[in-house]
PDB file of C-alpha atoms and ligand atoms in Angstrom:
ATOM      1  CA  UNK A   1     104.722 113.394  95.789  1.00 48.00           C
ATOM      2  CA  UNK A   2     103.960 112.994  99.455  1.00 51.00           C
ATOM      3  CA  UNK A   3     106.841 115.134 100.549  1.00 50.00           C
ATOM      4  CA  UNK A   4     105.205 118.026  97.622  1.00 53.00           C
ATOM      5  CA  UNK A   5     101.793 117.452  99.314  1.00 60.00           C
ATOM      6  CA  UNK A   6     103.800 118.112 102.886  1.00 60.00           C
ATOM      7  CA  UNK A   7     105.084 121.397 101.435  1.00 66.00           C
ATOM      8  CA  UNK A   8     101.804 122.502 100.300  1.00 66.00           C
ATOM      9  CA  UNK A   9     100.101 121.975 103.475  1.00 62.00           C
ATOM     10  CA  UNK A  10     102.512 124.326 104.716  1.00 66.00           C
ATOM     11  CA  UNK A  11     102.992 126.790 102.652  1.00 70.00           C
ATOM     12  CA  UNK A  12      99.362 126.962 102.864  1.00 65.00           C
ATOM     13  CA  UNK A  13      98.700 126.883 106.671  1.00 65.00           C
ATOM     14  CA  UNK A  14     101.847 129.796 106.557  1.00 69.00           C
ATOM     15  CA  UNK A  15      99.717 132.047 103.991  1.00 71.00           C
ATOM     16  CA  UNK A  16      96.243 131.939 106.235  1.00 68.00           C
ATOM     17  CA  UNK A  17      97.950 132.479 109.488  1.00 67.00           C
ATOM     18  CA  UNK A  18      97.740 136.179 109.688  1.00 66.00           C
ATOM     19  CA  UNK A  19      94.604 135.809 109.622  1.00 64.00           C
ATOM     20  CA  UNK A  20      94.148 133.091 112.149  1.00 61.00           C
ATOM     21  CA  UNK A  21      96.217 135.349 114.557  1.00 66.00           C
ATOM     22  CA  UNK A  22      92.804 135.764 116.928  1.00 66.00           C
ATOM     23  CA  UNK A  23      92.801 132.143 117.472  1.00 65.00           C
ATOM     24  CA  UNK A  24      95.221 130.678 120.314  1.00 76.00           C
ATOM     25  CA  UNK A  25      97.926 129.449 118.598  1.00 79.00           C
ATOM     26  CA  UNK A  26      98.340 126.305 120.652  1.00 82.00           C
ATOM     27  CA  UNK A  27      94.600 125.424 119.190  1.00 83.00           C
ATOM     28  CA  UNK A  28      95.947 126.307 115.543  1.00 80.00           C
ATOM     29  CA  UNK A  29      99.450 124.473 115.845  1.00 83.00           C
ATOM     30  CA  UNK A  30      97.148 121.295 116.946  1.00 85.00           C
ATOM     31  CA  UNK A  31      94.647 121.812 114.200  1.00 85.00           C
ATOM     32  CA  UNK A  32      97.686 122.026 111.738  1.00 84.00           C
ATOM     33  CA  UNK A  33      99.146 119.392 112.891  1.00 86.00           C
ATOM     34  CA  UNK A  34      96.166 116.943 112.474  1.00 85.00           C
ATOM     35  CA  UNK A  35      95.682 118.399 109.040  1.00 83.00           C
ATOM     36  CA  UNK A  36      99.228 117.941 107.925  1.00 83.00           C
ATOM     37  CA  UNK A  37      99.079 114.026 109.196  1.00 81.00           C
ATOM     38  CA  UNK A  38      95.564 113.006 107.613  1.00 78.00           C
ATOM     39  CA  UNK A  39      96.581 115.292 103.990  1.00 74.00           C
ATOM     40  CA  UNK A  40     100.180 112.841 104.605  1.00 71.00           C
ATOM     41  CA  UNK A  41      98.176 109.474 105.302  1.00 70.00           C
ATOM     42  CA  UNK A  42      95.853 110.251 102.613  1.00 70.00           C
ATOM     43  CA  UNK A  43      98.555 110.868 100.147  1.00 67.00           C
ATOM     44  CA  UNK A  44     100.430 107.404 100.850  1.00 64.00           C
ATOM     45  CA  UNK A  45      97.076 105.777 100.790  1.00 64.00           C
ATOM     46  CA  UNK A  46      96.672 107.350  97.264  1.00 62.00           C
ATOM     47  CA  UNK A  47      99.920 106.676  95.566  1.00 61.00           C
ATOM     48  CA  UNK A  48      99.626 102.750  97.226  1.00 64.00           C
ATOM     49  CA  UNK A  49      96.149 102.109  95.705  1.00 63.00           C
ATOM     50  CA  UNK A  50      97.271 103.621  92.487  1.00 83.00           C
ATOM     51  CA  UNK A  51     100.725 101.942  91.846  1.00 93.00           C
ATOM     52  CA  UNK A  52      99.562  99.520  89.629  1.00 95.00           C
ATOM     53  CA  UNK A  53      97.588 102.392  87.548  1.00 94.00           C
ATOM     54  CA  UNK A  54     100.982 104.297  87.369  1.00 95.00           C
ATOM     55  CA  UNK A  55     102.876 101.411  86.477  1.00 96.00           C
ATOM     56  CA  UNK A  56     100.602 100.048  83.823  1.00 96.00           C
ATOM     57  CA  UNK A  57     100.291 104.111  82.502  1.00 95.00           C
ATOM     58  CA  UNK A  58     104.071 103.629  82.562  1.00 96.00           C
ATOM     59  CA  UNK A  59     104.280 106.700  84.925  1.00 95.00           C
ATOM     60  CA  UNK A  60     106.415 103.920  87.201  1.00 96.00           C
ATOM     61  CA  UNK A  61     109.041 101.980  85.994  1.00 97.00           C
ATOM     62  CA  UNK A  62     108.880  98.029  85.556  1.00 98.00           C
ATOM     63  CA  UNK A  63     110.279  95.159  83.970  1.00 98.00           C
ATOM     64  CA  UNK A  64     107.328  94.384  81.492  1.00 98.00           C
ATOM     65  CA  UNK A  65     106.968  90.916  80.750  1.00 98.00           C
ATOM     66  CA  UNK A  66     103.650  90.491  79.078  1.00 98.00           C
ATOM     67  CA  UNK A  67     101.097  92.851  78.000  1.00 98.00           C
ATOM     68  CA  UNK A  68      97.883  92.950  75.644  1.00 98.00           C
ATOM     69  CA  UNK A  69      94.668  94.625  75.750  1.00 97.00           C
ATOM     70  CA  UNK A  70      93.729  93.593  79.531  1.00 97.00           C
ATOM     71  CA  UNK A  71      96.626  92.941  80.824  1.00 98.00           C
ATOM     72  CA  UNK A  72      99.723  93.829  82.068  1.00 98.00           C
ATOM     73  CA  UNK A  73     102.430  91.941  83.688  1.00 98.00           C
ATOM     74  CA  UNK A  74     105.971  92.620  85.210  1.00 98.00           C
ATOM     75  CA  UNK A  75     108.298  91.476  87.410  1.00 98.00           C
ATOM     76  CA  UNK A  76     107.475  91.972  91.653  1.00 98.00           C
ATOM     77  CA  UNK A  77     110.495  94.203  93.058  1.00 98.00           C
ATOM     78  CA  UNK A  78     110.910  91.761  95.934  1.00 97.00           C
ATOM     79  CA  UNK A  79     110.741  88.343  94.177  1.00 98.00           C
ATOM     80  CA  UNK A  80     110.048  85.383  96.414  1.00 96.00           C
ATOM     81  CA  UNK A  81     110.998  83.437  94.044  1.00 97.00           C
ATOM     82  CA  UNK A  82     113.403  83.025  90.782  1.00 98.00           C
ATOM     83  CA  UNK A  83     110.561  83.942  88.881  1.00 98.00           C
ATOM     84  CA  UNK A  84     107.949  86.380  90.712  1.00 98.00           C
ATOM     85  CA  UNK A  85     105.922  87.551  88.156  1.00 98.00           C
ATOM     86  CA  UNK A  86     102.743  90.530  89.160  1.00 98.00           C
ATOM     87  CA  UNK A  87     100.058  89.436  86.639  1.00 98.00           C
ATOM     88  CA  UNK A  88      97.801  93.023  86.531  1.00 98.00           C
ATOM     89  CA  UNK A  89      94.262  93.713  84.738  1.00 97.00           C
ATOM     90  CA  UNK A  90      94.415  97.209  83.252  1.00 96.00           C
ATOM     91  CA  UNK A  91      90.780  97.477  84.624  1.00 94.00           C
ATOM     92  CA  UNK A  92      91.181  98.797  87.927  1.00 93.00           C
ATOM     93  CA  UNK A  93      89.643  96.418  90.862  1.00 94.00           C
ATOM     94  CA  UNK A  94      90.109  96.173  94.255  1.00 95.00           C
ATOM     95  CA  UNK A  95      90.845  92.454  95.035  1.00 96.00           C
ATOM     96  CA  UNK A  96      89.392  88.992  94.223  1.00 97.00           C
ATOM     97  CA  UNK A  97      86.288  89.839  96.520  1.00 97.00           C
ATOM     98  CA  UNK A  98      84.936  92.530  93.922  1.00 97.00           C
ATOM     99  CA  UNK A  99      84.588  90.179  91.354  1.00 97.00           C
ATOM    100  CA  UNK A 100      80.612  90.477  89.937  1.00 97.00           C
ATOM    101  CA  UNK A 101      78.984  89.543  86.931  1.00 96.00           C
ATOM    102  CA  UNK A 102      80.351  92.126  85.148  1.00 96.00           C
ATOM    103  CA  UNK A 103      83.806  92.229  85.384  1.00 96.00           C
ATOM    104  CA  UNK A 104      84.430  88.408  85.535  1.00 96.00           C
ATOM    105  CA  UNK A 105      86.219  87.956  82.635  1.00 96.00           C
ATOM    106  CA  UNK A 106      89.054  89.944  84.242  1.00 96.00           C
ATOM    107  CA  UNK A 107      89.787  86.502  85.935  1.00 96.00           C
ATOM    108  CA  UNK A 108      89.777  84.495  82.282  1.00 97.00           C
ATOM    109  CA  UNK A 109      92.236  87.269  81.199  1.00 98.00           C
ATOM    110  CA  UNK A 110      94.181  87.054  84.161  1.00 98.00           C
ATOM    111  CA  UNK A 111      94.360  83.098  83.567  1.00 98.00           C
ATOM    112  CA  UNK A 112      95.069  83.243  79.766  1.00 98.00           C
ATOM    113  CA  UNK A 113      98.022  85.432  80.168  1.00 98.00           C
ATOM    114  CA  UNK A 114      99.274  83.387  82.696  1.00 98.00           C
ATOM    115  CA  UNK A 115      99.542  80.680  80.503  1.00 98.00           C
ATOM    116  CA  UNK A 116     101.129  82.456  77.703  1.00 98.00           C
ATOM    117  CA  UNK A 117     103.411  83.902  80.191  1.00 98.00           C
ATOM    118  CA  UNK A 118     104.343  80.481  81.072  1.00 98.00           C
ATOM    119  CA  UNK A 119     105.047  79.229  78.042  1.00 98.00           C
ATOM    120  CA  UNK A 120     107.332  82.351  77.145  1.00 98.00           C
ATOM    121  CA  UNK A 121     109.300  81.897  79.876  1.00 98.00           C
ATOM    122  CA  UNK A 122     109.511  77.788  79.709  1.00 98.00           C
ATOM    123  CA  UNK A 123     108.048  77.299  83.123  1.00 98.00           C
ATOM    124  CA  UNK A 124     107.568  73.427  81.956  1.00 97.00           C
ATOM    125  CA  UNK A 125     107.976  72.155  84.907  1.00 97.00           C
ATOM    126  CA  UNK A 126     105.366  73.775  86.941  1.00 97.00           C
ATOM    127  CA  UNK A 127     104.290  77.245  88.062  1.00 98.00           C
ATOM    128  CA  UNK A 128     102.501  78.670  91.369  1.00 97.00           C
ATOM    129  CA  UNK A 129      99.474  81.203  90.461  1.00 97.00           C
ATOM    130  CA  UNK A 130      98.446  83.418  94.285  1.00 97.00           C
ATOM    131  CA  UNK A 131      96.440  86.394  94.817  1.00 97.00           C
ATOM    132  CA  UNK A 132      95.976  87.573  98.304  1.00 97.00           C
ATOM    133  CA  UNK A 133      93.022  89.774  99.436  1.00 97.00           C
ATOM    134  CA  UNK A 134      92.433  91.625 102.615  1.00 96.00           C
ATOM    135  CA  UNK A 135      94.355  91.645 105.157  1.00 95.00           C
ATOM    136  CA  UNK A 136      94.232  87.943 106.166  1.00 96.00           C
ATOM    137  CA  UNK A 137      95.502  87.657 102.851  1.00 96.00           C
ATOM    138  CA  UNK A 138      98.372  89.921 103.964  1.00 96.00           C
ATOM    139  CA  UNK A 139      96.907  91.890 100.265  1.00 96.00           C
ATOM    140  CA  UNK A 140      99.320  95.420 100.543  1.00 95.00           C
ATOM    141  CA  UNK A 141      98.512  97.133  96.696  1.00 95.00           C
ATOM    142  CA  UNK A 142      94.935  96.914  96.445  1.00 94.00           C
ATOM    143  CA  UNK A 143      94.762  96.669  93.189  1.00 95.00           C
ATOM    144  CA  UNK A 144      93.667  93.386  92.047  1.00 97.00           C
ATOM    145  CA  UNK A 145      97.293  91.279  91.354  1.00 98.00           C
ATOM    146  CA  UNK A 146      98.012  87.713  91.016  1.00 98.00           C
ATOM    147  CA  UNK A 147     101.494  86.024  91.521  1.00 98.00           C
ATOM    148  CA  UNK A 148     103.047  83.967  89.251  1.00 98.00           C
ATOM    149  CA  UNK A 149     105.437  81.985  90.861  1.00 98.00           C
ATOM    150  CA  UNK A 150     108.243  79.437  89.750  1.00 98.00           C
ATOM    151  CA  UNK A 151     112.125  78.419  88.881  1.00 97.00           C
ATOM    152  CA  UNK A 152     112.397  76.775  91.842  1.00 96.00           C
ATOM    153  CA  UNK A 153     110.627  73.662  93.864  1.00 96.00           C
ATOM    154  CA  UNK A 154     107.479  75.763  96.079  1.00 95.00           C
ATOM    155  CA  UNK A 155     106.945  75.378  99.529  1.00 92.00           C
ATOM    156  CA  UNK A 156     103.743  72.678  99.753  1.00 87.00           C
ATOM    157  CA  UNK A 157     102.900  74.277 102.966  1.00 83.00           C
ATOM    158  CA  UNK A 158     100.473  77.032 101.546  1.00 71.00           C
ATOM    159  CA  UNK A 159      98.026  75.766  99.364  1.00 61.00           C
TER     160      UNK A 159
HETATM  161  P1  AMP B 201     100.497  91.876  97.797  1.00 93.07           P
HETATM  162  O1  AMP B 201     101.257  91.914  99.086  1.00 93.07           O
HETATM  163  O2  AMP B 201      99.872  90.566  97.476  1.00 93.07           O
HETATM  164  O3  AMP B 201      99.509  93.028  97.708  1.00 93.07           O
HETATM  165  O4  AMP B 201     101.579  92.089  96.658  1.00 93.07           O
HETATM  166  C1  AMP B 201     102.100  93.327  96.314  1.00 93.07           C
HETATM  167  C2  AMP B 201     103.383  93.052  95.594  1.00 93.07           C
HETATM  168  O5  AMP B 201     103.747  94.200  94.861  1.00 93.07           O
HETATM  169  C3  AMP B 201     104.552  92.706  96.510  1.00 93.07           C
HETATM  170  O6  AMP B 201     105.051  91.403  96.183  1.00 93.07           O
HETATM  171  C4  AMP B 201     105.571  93.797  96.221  1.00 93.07           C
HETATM  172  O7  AMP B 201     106.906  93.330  96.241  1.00 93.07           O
HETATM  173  C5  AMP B 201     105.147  94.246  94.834  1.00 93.07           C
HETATM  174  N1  AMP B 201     105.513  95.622  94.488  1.00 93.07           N
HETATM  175  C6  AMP B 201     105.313  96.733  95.210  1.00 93.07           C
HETATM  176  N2  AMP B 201     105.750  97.828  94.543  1.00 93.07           N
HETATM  177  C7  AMP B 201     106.242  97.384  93.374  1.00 93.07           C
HETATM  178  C8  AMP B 201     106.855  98.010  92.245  1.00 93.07           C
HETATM  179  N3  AMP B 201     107.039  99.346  92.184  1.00 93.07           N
HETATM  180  N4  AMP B 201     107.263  97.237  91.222  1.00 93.07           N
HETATM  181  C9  AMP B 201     107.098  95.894  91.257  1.00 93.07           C
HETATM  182  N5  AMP B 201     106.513  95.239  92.287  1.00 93.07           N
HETATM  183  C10 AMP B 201     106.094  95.970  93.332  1.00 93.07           C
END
């Protein structure tokens, strides 16, 4: 998608810039320039706050592990553990700070399908639940996620 939006920009800046031909083309190359870079880093910042959205419309593939009416789970690409599990609400939220009155039950959701999920995959002897916000919380899809972690003994270390 990104490398589309690239072409566009310049197919684009190459269609106005007969008519641009007044304007010193050091001043236009620049101008282009900064316009290709912010339509780039907007594009990336797009397609990273909508994964989730593309991978729950299925417009992504992923290893689906759970789903129901609010939630939809699959397995991380980069597991950190035997079982790394990405525990999704289909509602679209930022990160645990944007939880309000309204949309709390997104976290009892969240919870209950972590449970089930446990039980489906026989995680009897114990299971790590994480979601990291911000960037202390090194958060890099912001779209609300929690980690469900386990087939192996956790580090105590972090929480
Ligand atoms: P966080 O760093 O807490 O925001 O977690 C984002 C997680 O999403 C990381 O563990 C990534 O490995 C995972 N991830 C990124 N892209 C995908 C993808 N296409 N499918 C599955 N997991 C992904």
């Amino acid at each position: 998608k990104s490398v589309t939006d690239v072409s566009s920009v310049t197919s684009i800046t190459l269609i106005f810039s007969p008519f641009l031909s007044s304007i010193d083309s050091t001043i236009f190359l620049t101008i282009s320039f900064i316009v290709l870079i912010l339509f780039y880093y907007f594009s990336i910042v797009f397609h990273i706050a909508f994964l989730f959205c593309k991978i729950i419309a299925g417009e992504i593939p992923s290893t689906k592990v759970y789903e129901d009416e609010y939630v939809y789970a699959f397995n991380d690409i980069n597991p950190q553990a035997p079982v790394h599990v990405l525990i999704v609400p289909k509602t679209h939220i930022d990160s645990a700070k944007d939880f309000n009155e309204e949309n709390s039950e997104i976290a009892s959701h969240i919870f209950l399908a972590a449970s089930k999920i446990a039980k489906q995959l026989n995680l009897n002897d114990g299971f790590r639940i994480v979601t990291n916000s911000g960037e202390f919380g090194c958060q890099t899809v912001h779209h609300i996620h929690f980690h469900l972690l386990s087939g192996r003994q956790l580090s105590a270390e972090m929480a």
